[in-house]
mmCIF file of C-alpha atoms in Angstrom:
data_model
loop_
_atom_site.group_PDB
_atom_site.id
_atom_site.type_symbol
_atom_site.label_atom_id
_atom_site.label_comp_id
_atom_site.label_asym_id
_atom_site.label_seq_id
_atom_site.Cartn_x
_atom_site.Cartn_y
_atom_site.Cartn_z
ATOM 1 C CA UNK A 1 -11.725 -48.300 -14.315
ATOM 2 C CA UNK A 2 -8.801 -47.306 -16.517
ATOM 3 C CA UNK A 3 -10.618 -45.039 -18.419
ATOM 4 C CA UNK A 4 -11.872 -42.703 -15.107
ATOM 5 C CA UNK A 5 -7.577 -42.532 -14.623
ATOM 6 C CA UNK A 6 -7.037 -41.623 -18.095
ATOM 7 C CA UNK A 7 -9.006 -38.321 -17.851
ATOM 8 C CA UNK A 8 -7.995 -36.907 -14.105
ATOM 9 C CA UNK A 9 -9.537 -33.882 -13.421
ATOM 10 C CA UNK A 10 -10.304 -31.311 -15.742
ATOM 11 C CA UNK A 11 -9.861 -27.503 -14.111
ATOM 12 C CA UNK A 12 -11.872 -24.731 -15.722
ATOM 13 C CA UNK A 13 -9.789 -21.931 -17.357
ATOM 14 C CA UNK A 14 -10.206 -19.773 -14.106
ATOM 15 C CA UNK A 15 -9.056 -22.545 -11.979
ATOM 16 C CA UNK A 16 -5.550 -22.519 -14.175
ATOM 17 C CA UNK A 17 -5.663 -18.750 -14.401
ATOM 18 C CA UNK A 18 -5.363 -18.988 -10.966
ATOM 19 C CA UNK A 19 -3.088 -21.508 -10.343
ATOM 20 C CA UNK A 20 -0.844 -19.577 -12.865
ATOM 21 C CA UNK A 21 -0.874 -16.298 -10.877
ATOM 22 C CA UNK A 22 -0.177 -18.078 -7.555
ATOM 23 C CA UNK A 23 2.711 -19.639 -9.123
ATOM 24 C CA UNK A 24 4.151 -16.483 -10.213
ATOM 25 C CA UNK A 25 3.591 -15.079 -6.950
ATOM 26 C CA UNK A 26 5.593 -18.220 -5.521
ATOM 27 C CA UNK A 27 8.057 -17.415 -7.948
ATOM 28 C CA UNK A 28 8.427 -13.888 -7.424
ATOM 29 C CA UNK A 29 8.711 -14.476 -3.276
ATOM 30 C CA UNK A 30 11.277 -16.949 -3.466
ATOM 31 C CA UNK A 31 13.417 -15.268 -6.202
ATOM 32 C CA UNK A 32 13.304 -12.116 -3.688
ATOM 33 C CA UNK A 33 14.358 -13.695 -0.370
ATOM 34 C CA UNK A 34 17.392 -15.393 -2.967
ATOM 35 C CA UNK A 35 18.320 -12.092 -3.311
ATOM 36 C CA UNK A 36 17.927 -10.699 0.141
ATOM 37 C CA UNK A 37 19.818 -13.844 1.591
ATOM 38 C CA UNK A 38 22.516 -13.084 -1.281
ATOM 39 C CA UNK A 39 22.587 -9.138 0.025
ATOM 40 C CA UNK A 40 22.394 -10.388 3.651
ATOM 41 C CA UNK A 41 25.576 -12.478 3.266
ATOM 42 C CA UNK A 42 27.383 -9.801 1.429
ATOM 43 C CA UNK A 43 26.506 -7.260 3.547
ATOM 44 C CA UNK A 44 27.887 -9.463 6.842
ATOM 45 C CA UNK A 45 30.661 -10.294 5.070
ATOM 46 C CA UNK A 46 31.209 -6.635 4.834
ATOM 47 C CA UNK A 47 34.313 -4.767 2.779
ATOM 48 C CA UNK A 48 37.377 -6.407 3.986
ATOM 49 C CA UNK A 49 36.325 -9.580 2.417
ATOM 50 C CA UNK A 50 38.532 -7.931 -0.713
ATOM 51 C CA UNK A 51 41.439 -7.331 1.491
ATOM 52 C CA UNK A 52 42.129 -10.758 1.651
ATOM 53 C CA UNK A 53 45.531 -12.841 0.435
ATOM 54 C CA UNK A 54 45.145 -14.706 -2.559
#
């Protein structure tokens, strides 16, 4: 029984080929909505955010 544990499964070199591109992809999709909510907020805040009093 505690040796079936030990091994887990085994994926082919495809199977972490792929895994490895769709965690890129992950990657790349949420670093880009980061940056859009980053340009949305900037955006809304607009220019007079630097008119401010310190």
């Amino acid at each position: 029984m505690m040796a079936e544990d030990e091994q887990g499964i085994r994926l082919t070199t495809e199977q972490q080929k792929k895994r490895r591109s769709r965690s890129i992809a992950i990657a790349i999709v949420l670093l880009a909505l980061v940056v859009l909510f980053y340009v949305v907020t900037i955006v809304k805040l607009g220019p007079g955010i630097m008119d401010r009093a310190l």
